[in-house]
Amino acid sequence: MPGFELFGDLERKEVNDVLDSGVLMRYGFDGMRNGHWKANELEAELAKTFNSKHVQLVSSGTAAVSVALASAGVGAGDEVIMPTFTFVASFEAIMMLGAIPVLVDIDDTLTLDPKAVEAAITSKTKAVMVVHMCGSMANLNALQEICDVNNLVLVEDACQAIGATYEGKPLGSVGDLGCFSFDFVKTITCGEGGAVITNNKDYYLNADHYSDHGHDHIGNDRGAETHPFLGYNFRISELHAAVGLAQVRRLPEFLDIQRKYLKIFQETLSQISEITLRTVPEGGEESGAFFNFFLPDLETTREVIKAFKENGIDACWNYYDNNWHYIRKWDHLKDLKSLFPISEEVKAGLSYLKTTSFEQSDYYIGRNISCLIKLSWTEEEVKSRAQKMAEIIKSIL
């Protein structure tokens, strides 16, 4: 998945431009820059790549989710529906705003089950956040219809699926707001960074101001700018943006590699009758960042994972036993272990986690194996790896 595997002269050139100018901040210092505005350039490239009118760069994917939700007015006491399978950043970003994450089941897409979303809507629900995990997507038409009927904001967290498409549209551009991460282990990386994309001008202006202490960014005198509302600091630096600028221009190259390797894995392992491939909604095309499949049961899946490790097959996970990506191990959330007091409203809103079970999610996550696809592999290495995986699985079934 990580673009850092193929760092080269393009990344070095963009970084050296910044170092030569000496300006690491994305705003101000116009006279010193020698015309270099890497964050602005990266936003323009991302707008083209994702067919989006507006892009706001931020400091991380987690920041992107918080900024996106805040831009749409989500805050204290509001409920945001999200999946049980994601990264811990999803509920962290919601809770940072004083809002309440409402976790619901996934289906065989490994993303939000529209029926579970519909059943979870209350008078406090403000947004639905779909997380496109492991390179693929949810049934976005169904989710968009639910949001339209209930007047909810649809936020796409496409951090793990950059470059994937749904009915010809880039993921992130389908909902009201899209979020991306460019951390060190994403398909394209800034080292640390993220972005919010939207076609809604008001949401964009809110994101632009909110992510930089409320600055309105009008004129060319930063000290004279006004503050229409309160904000925080989620800025990206010019150094990070420089790396991302080179990487986003290489995204088609990276996607070609990933998708070629994904097809090899799919063709090889789908010949085993007990294996079921992850469901990709009609009209969807995966990014190829991961290869996902289901085995018959949890016990078999655990045996296969163990055998993979013992036989040198790295970067494969069963998230049922993972501490970071599935609700089963999120005790710090369930027990509300916080450095500072959490509001009574959020405490009450999260009390359901003490008693709610997620059997449907367990059913899919327990049988799933998710394998990272590395850009640095050769095609022969991928074929050999896929064949070895197939042999290991056949020996266990």
Short mmCIF file of C-alpha atoms in Angstrom, two decimals:
data_model
loop_
_atom_site.label_atom_id
_atom_site.label_comp_id
_atom_site.label_asym_id
_atom_site.label_seq_id
_atom_site.Cartn_x
_atom_site.Cartn_y
_atom_site.Cartn_z
CA MET A 1 0.00 0.00 0.00
CA PRO A 2 2.58 2.67 0.86
CA GLY A 3 3.88 5.00 -1.84
CA PHE A 4 7.06 5.42 0.19
CA GLU A 5 8.19 2.08 -1.25
CA LEU A 6 8.82 3.85 -4.55
CA PHE A 7 10.25 7.20 -3.41
CA GLY A 8 12.45 8.76 -6.07
CA ASP A 9 13.66 11.91 -7.79
CA LEU A 10 10.19 13.46 -8.10
CA GLU A 11 9.71 13.53 -4.32
CA ARG A 12 13.25 14.82 -3.74
CA LYS A 13 12.79 17.67 -6.22
CA GLU A 14 9.61 18.93 -4.56
CA VAL A 15 11.11 18.72 -1.07
CA ASN A 16 14.30 20.50 -2.18
CA ASP A 17 12.20 23.33 -3.62
CA VAL A 18 10.84 23.94 -0.12
CA LEU A 19 14.19 23.63 1.60
CA ASP A 20 15.77 26.02 -0.89
CA SER A 21 13.10 28.66 -0.21
CA GLY A 22 13.30 28.11 3.56
CA VAL A 23 9.51 28.54 3.98
CA LEU A 24 7.93 25.54 5.65
CA MET A 25 4.55 27.12 6.50
CA ARG A 26 1.80 26.95 3.91
CA TYR A 27 0.52 30.49 4.59
CA GLY A 28 2.31 33.85 4.32
CA PHE A 29 5.98 34.68 3.70
CA ASP A 30 5.13 35.47 0.07
CA GLY A 31 8.37 37.26 -0.74
CA MET A 32 10.61 34.44 0.41
CA ARG A 33 8.92 31.60 -1.45
CA ASN A 34 10.32 32.06 -4.96
CA GLY A 35 6.89 31.13 -6.24
CA HIS A 36 6.65 27.82 -4.38
CA TRP A 37 3.22 27.06 -2.89
CA LYS A 38 3.24 23.30 -2.46
CA ALA A 39 0.05 22.99 -0.40
CA ASN A 40 -1.87 25.09 -2.94
CA GLU A 41 -0.50 22.99 -5.79
CA LEU A 42 -1.37 19.75 -4.03
CA GLU A 43 -4.93 20.93 -3.40
CA ALA A 44 -5.28 21.74 -7.11
CA GLU A 45 -3.94 18.29 -8.10
CA LEU A 46 -6.28 16.55 -5.67
CA ALA A 47 -9.25 18.54 -7.00
CA LYS A 48 -8.47 17.25 -10.51
CA THR A 49 -7.81 13.71 -9.33
CA PHE A 50 -11.07 13.45 -7.38
CA ASN A 51 -13.30 15.59 -9.62
CA SER A 52 -14.00 17.85 -6.68
CA LYS A 53 -14.57 21.61 -6.67
CA HIS A 54 -12.90 22.18 -3.31
CA VAL A 55 -10.02 20.61 -1.37
CA GLN A 56 -8.69 21.53 2.07
CA LEU A 57 -5.41 19.99 3.16
CA VAL A 58 -5.01 19.21 6.87
CA SER A 59 -2.45 17.60 9.14
CA SER A 60 -3.79 14.03 9.15
CA GLY A 61 -6.62 11.75 8.11
CA THR A 62 -8.00 11.94 11.64
CA ALA A 63 -8.01 15.73 11.41
CA ALA A 64 -9.77 15.43 8.04
CA VAL A 65 -12.68 13.56 9.64
CA SER A 66 -13.02 16.05 12.51
CA VAL A 67 -12.76 19.03 10.16
CA ALA A 68 -15.28 17.52 7.72
CA LEU A 69 -17.82 16.88 10.46
CA ALA A 70 -17.28 20.29 12.07
CA SER A 71 -17.65 21.95 8.66
CA ALA A 72 -21.11 20.42 8.35
CA GLY A 73 -22.09 21.62 11.81
CA VAL A 74 -21.71 18.34 13.72
CA GLY A 75 -20.96 18.93 17.39
CA ALA A 76 -22.02 18.47 20.99
CA GLY A 77 -24.62 15.77 21.49
CA ASP A 78 -25.04 14.96 17.79
CA GLU A 79 -24.91 11.30 16.79
CA VAL A 80 -22.71 10.09 13.94
CA ILE A 81 -23.32 6.57 12.63
CA MET A 82 -20.11 4.68 11.86
CA PRO A 83 -19.01 1.06 11.30
CA THR A 84 -17.72 -1.47 13.82
CA PHE A 85 -14.79 -2.18 11.49
CA THR A 86 -12.53 0.83 10.98
CA PHE A 87 -9.53 2.42 12.67
CA VAL A 88 -9.79 3.92 16.16
CA ALA A 89 -9.34 7.37 14.59
CA SER A 90 -12.96 7.24 13.40
CA PHE A 91 -14.54 7.41 16.84
CA GLU A 92 -11.73 9.63 18.18
CA ALA A 93 -12.47 12.25 15.51
CA ILE A 94 -16.18 12.21 16.35
CA MET A 95 -15.67 12.42 20.11
CA MET A 96 -13.22 15.30 19.76
CA LEU A 97 -16.17 17.44 18.65
CA GLY A 98 -18.30 16.37 21.61
CA ALA A 99 -20.42 14.21 19.32
CA ILE A 100 -21.44 10.60 19.89
CA PRO A 101 -20.21 7.73 17.69
CA VAL A 102 -22.98 5.22 17.06
CA LEU A 103 -21.40 1.97 15.90
CA VAL A 104 -23.42 -0.36 13.68
CA ASP A 105 -22.83 -3.64 11.86
CA ILE A 106 -20.97 -4.19 8.62
CA ASP A 107 -21.97 -6.57 5.82
CA ASP A 108 -19.99 -8.66 3.32
CA THR A 109 -18.54 -5.50 1.75
CA LEU A 110 -16.65 -5.08 5.07
CA THR A 111 -18.27 -1.65 5.31
CA LEU A 112 -21.52 -0.18 6.63
CA ASP A 113 -24.65 -2.30 6.26
CA PRO A 114 -27.36 0.10 5.00
CA LYS A 115 -30.06 -1.79 6.93
CA ALA A 116 -28.09 -1.36 10.16
CA VAL A 117 -27.65 2.33 9.42
CA GLU A 118 -31.36 2.83 8.85
CA ALA A 119 -32.21 1.05 12.11
CA ALA A 120 -29.80 3.25 14.11
CA ILE A 121 -31.19 6.65 13.10
CA THR A 122 -32.65 8.74 15.92
CA SER A 123 -33.70 12.35 16.36
CA LYS A 124 -30.09 13.12 17.35
CA THR A 125 -28.49 11.63 14.23
CA LYS A 126 -26.68 14.29 12.21
CA ALA A 127 -24.37 12.34 9.92
CA VAL A 128 -23.47 8.94 8.54
CA MET A 129 -19.77 8.25 8.16
CA VAL A 130 -18.98 5.39 5.81
CA VAL A 131 -15.43 4.04 6.04
CA HIS A 132 -14.18 2.44 2.83
CA MET A 133 -11.94 -0.14 4.45
CA CYS A 134 -9.15 -2.11 2.79
CA GLY A 135 -9.39 -0.67 -0.71
CA SER A 136 -13.10 -1.09 -1.45
CA MET A 137 -16.45 0.50 -0.71
CA ALA A 138 -19.94 0.32 0.71
CA ASN A 139 -23.22 0.38 -1.21
CA LEU A 140 -23.13 4.14 -1.62
CA ASN A 141 -26.40 4.47 -3.52
CA ALA A 142 -28.28 2.87 -0.65
CA LEU A 143 -26.50 5.00 1.96
CA GLN A 144 -27.04 8.19 -0.03
CA GLU A 145 -30.75 7.44 -0.34
CA ILE A 146 -31.01 6.90 3.43
CA CYS A 147 -29.22 10.19 4.08
CA ASP A 148 -31.38 12.08 1.59
CA VAL A 149 -34.62 10.77 3.09
CA ASN A 150 -33.51 11.58 6.63
CA ASN A 151 -31.71 14.87 5.87
CA LEU A 152 -28.36 13.54 7.06
CA VAL A 153 -24.82 14.44 6.00
CA LEU A 154 -22.95 11.61 4.25
CA VAL A 155 -19.22 11.68 5.00
CA GLU A 156 -16.87 9.30 3.17
CA ASP A 157 -13.72 8.21 4.95
CA ALA A 158 -11.72 6.97 1.97
CA CYS A 159 -8.37 6.91 3.80
CA GLN A 160 -7.74 3.22 2.99
CA ALA A 161 -9.24 3.28 -0.50
CA ILE A 162 -7.73 6.22 -2.35
CA GLY A 163 -8.15 5.71 -6.09
CA ALA A 164 -11.09 3.31 -5.87
CA THR A 165 -14.22 4.31 -7.80
CA TYR A 166 -17.98 3.82 -7.55
CA GLU A 167 -20.06 4.11 -10.71
CA GLY A 168 -17.18 5.99 -12.30
CA LYS A 169 -16.79 8.47 -9.46
CA PRO A 170 -13.69 8.56 -7.22
CA LEU A 171 -14.41 7.48 -3.67
CA GLY A 172 -14.67 10.57 -1.49
CA SER A 173 -16.54 12.51 -4.17
CA VAL A 174 -19.88 10.71 -3.84
CA GLY A 175 -21.03 11.97 -0.44
CA ASP A 176 -21.28 15.51 0.91
CA LEU A 177 -17.68 15.41 2.15
CA GLY A 178 -14.77 13.05 1.55
CA CYS A 179 -11.74 12.43 3.75
CA PHE A 180 -8.27 11.13 2.90
CA SER A 181 -5.15 10.23 4.85
CA PHE A 182 -1.61 10.61 3.56
CA ASP A 183 0.23 9.11 6.50
CA PHE A 184 3.30 6.93 6.11
CA VAL A 185 1.39 3.75 5.26
CA LYS A 186 -1.13 5.00 2.73
CA THR A 187 -1.04 4.46 -1.04
CA ILE A 188 0.20 8.01 -1.49
CA THR A 189 1.95 9.60 1.46
CA CYS A 190 3.00 12.97 2.79
CA GLY A 191 4.58 11.37 5.84
CA GLU A 192 1.68 12.90 7.77
CA GLY A 193 -1.25 14.68 6.18
CA GLY A 194 -4.85 14.50 5.08
CA ALA A 195 -7.48 16.21 2.98
CA VAL A 196 -11.17 17.10 2.96
CA ILE A 197 -12.91 17.29 -0.41
CA THR A 198 -16.37 18.65 -1.17
CA ASN A 199 -18.49 20.32 -3.83
CA ASN A 200 -20.27 22.40 -1.18
CA LYS A 201 -18.72 25.87 -1.03
CA ASP A 202 -19.97 26.59 2.48
CA TYR A 203 -18.48 23.36 3.85
CA TYR A 204 -15.20 24.19 2.12
CA LEU A 205 -14.98 27.71 3.54
CA ASN A 206 -15.78 26.34 6.98
CA ALA A 207 -13.01 23.75 6.61
CA ASP A 208 -10.56 26.37 5.33
CA HIS A 209 -11.16 28.66 8.31
CA TYR A 210 -11.64 26.02 11.01
CA SER A 211 -8.38 24.21 10.22
CA ASP A 212 -6.31 27.40 10.70
CA HIS A 213 -7.47 29.03 13.94
CA GLY A 214 -10.52 30.55 12.23
CA HIS A 215 -8.46 32.69 9.80
CA ASP A 216 -10.55 33.88 6.83
CA HIS A 217 -7.51 33.91 4.48
CA ILE A 218 -8.69 37.08 2.75
CA GLY A 219 -5.96 39.34 1.36
CA ASN A 220 -2.21 38.87 1.60
CA ASP A 221 -1.58 40.21 5.11
CA ARG A 222 -2.03 37.33 7.55
CA GLY A 223 -1.96 39.69 10.51
CA ALA A 224 -4.93 41.62 9.14
CA GLU A 225 -7.15 38.57 8.59
CA THR A 226 -10.35 38.32 10.59
CA HIS A 227 -11.78 35.29 12.41
CA PRO A 228 -15.43 34.64 11.48
CA PHE A 229 -15.60 31.83 14.05
CA LEU A 230 -13.48 29.74 16.41
CA GLY A 231 -10.97 27.36 14.90
CA TYR A 232 -8.05 25.11 15.75
CA ASN A 233 -4.73 24.20 14.16
CA PHE A 234 -4.89 21.34 11.69
CA ARG A 235 -2.49 22.86 9.14
CA ILE A 236 -0.23 20.83 6.87
CA SER A 237 3.36 21.99 6.33
CA GLU A 238 4.92 22.78 2.97
CA LEU A 239 7.41 19.92 3.43
CA HIS A 240 4.63 17.38 3.88
CA ALA A 241 2.66 18.85 0.99
CA ALA A 242 5.74 18.70 -1.26
CA VAL A 243 6.06 14.94 -0.80
CA GLY A 244 2.32 14.52 -1.41
CA LEU A 245 2.46 16.61 -4.57
CA ALA A 246 4.95 14.23 -6.16
CA GLN A 247 3.05 11.19 -4.89
CA VAL A 248 -0.41 12.19 -6.15
CA ARG A 249 1.01 12.64 -9.64
CA ARG A 250 2.17 9.01 -9.40
CA LEU A 251 -1.18 7.67 -8.19
CA PRO A 252 -2.14 6.14 -11.57
CA GLU A 253 1.21 4.28 -11.57
CA PHE A 254 0.59 2.95 -8.07
CA LEU A 255 -3.00 1.92 -8.84
CA ASP A 256 -1.94 -0.01 -11.94
CA ILE A 257 0.53 -2.02 -9.86
CA GLN A 258 -1.93 -2.71 -7.04
CA ARG A 259 -4.77 -3.76 -9.33
CA LYS A 260 -2.55 -6.05 -11.38
CA TYR A 261 -1.39 -7.81 -8.23
CA LEU A 262 -4.90 -7.94 -6.78
CA LYS A 263 -6.12 -9.78 -9.87
CA ILE A 264 -3.37 -12.39 -9.48
CA PHE A 265 -4.37 -13.06 -5.87
CA GLN A 266 -8.06 -13.21 -6.74
CA GLU A 267 -7.59 -15.59 -9.67
CA THR A 268 -5.31 -17.92 -7.72
CA LEU A 269 -7.21 -18.20 -4.46
CA SER A 270 -10.75 -18.13 -5.88
CA GLN A 271 -10.04 -21.59 -7.30
CA ILE A 272 -10.40 -22.92 -3.74
CA SER A 273 -14.11 -23.65 -3.33
CA GLU A 274 -14.17 -22.86 0.40
CA ILE A 275 -12.93 -19.30 -0.22
CA THR A 276 -15.36 -16.45 -0.84
CA LEU A 277 -14.07 -13.11 -2.07
CA ARG A 278 -15.13 -9.87 -0.44
CA THR A 279 -18.24 -8.37 -2.07
CA VAL A 280 -17.63 -5.26 -4.16
CA PRO A 281 -20.87 -3.33 -4.85
CA GLU A 282 -22.06 -3.26 -8.46
CA GLY A 283 -20.32 -0.43 -10.29
CA GLY A 284 -17.37 -0.41 -7.90
CA GLU A 285 -13.68 -0.83 -8.67
CA GLU A 286 -11.24 -1.52 -5.84
CA SER A 287 -8.02 0.42 -5.43
CA GLY A 288 -6.09 -2.83 -5.07
CA ALA A 289 -4.47 -1.80 -1.79
CA PHE A 290 -5.64 -5.04 -0.12
CA PHE A 291 -6.76 -8.53 -1.08
CA ASN A 292 -9.70 -9.64 1.09
CA PHE A 293 -11.37 -13.04 1.33
CA PHE A 294 -13.54 -15.11 3.65
CA LEU A 295 -12.91 -18.62 4.99
CA PRO A 296 -15.63 -20.93 6.38
CA ASP A 297 -15.27 -20.07 10.10
CA LEU A 298 -13.21 -18.27 12.74
CA GLU A 299 -11.30 -21.37 13.84
CA THR A 300 -10.09 -22.07 10.29
CA THR A 301 -9.21 -18.43 9.78
CA ARG A 302 -7.07 -18.36 12.89
CA GLU A 303 -5.27 -21.53 11.81
CA VAL A 304 -4.54 -20.05 8.39
CA ILE A 305 -3.23 -16.79 9.87
CA LYS A 306 -0.95 -18.77 12.19
CA ALA A 307 0.32 -20.89 9.28
CA PHE A 308 0.90 -17.78 7.15
CA LYS A 309 3.14 -16.31 9.86
CA GLU A 310 5.03 -19.57 10.33
CA ASN A 311 5.67 -19.81 6.58
CA GLY A 312 6.82 -16.25 5.95
CA ILE A 313 3.59 -14.79 4.55
CA ASP A 314 3.62 -11.35 6.16
CA ALA A 315 1.17 -8.42 6.10
CA CYS A 316 -2.00 -10.53 6.44
CA TRP A 317 -4.49 -9.98 9.25
CA ASN A 318 -7.63 -11.37 10.78
CA TYR A 319 -9.07 -8.25 12.38
CA TYR A 320 -11.22 -10.19 14.84
CA ASP A 321 -8.11 -10.43 17.04
CA ASN A 322 -6.73 -6.99 16.15
CA ASN A 323 -6.51 -4.24 18.79
CA TRP A 324 -6.78 -1.25 16.47
CA HIS A 325 -9.43 -1.93 13.85
CA TYR A 326 -12.39 -3.80 15.31
CA ILE A 327 -14.78 -3.01 18.16
CA ARG A 328 -14.18 -6.32 19.95
CA LYS A 329 -10.83 -5.05 21.33
CA TRP A 330 -11.73 -1.40 21.89
CA ASP A 331 -11.89 -1.58 25.69
CA HIS A 332 -10.56 1.96 26.04
CA LEU A 333 -13.67 3.16 24.20
CA LYS A 334 -16.13 0.88 25.98
CA ASP A 335 -14.69 1.85 29.38
CA LEU A 336 -14.23 5.54 28.41
CA LYS A 337 -10.61 5.67 29.54
CA SER A 338 -9.82 9.36 29.07
CA LEU A 339 -7.15 11.73 30.36
CA PHE A 340 -9.84 14.33 30.97
CA PRO A 341 -13.53 14.24 31.94
CA ILE A 342 -15.95 13.23 29.19
CA SER A 343 -19.27 15.05 29.08
CA GLU A 344 -22.27 13.37 30.67
CA GLU A 345 -24.06 13.60 27.32
CA VAL A 346 -21.35 11.57 25.56
CA LYS A 347 -21.13 9.12 28.47
CA ALA A 348 -24.86 8.49 28.25
CA GLY A 349 -24.71 8.28 24.49
CA LEU A 350 -22.01 5.59 24.61
CA SER A 351 -23.57 3.49 27.34
CA TYR A 352 -25.02 1.17 24.67
CA LEU A 353 -21.52 -0.27 24.12
CA LYS A 354 -21.71 -2.04 27.48
CA THR A 355 -24.60 -4.23 26.38
CA THR A 356 -24.76 -4.24 22.58
CA SER A 357 -23.36 -7.19 20.66
CA PHE A 358 -22.47 -7.19 16.99
CA GLU A 359 -23.00 -10.78 15.83
CA GLN A 360 -23.25 -9.87 12.16
CA SER A 361 -19.95 -7.99 12.25
CA ASP A 362 -18.35 -10.88 14.16
CA TYR A 363 -19.56 -13.25 11.46
CA TYR A 364 -17.82 -11.34 8.67
CA ILE A 365 -14.70 -10.14 10.49
CA GLY A 366 -14.12 -13.51 12.13
CA ARG A 367 -13.88 -15.23 8.74
CA ASN A 368 -12.00 -12.49 6.91
CA ILE A 369 -8.33 -12.35 6.00
CA SER A 370 -7.04 -9.05 4.70
CA CYS A 371 -3.68 -9.01 2.90
CA LEU A 372 -1.72 -5.88 2.13
CA ILE A 373 -0.48 -5.46 -1.46
CA LYS A 374 3.00 -3.99 -1.66
CA LEU A 375 4.12 -1.79 -4.52
CA SER A 376 7.70 -3.04 -4.23
CA TRP A 377 6.89 -6.66 -5.11
CA THR A 378 7.66 -8.01 -8.57
CA GLU A 379 4.97 -9.82 -10.54
CA GLU A 380 6.82 -13.12 -10.10
CA GLU A 381 6.98 -12.59 -6.35
CA VAL A 382 3.23 -12.01 -6.28
CA LYS A 383 2.50 -15.17 -8.26
CA SER A 384 4.76 -17.21 -6.00
CA ARG A 385 3.20 -15.69 -2.89
CA ALA A 386 -0.35 -16.35 -4.10
CA GLN A 387 0.49 -19.97 -4.89
CA LYS A 388 2.10 -20.47 -1.48
CA MET A 389 -0.95 -18.98 0.23
CA ALA A 390 -3.22 -21.33 -1.70
CA GLU A 391 -1.13 -24.34 -0.71
CA ILE A 392 -1.18 -23.37 2.96
CA ILE A 393 -4.94 -22.89 2.96
CA LYS A 394 -5.56 -26.23 1.19
CA SER A 395 -3.42 -28.00 3.80
CA ILE A 396 -5.69 -26.70 6.57
CA LEU A 397 -9.13 -27.07 4.99
#
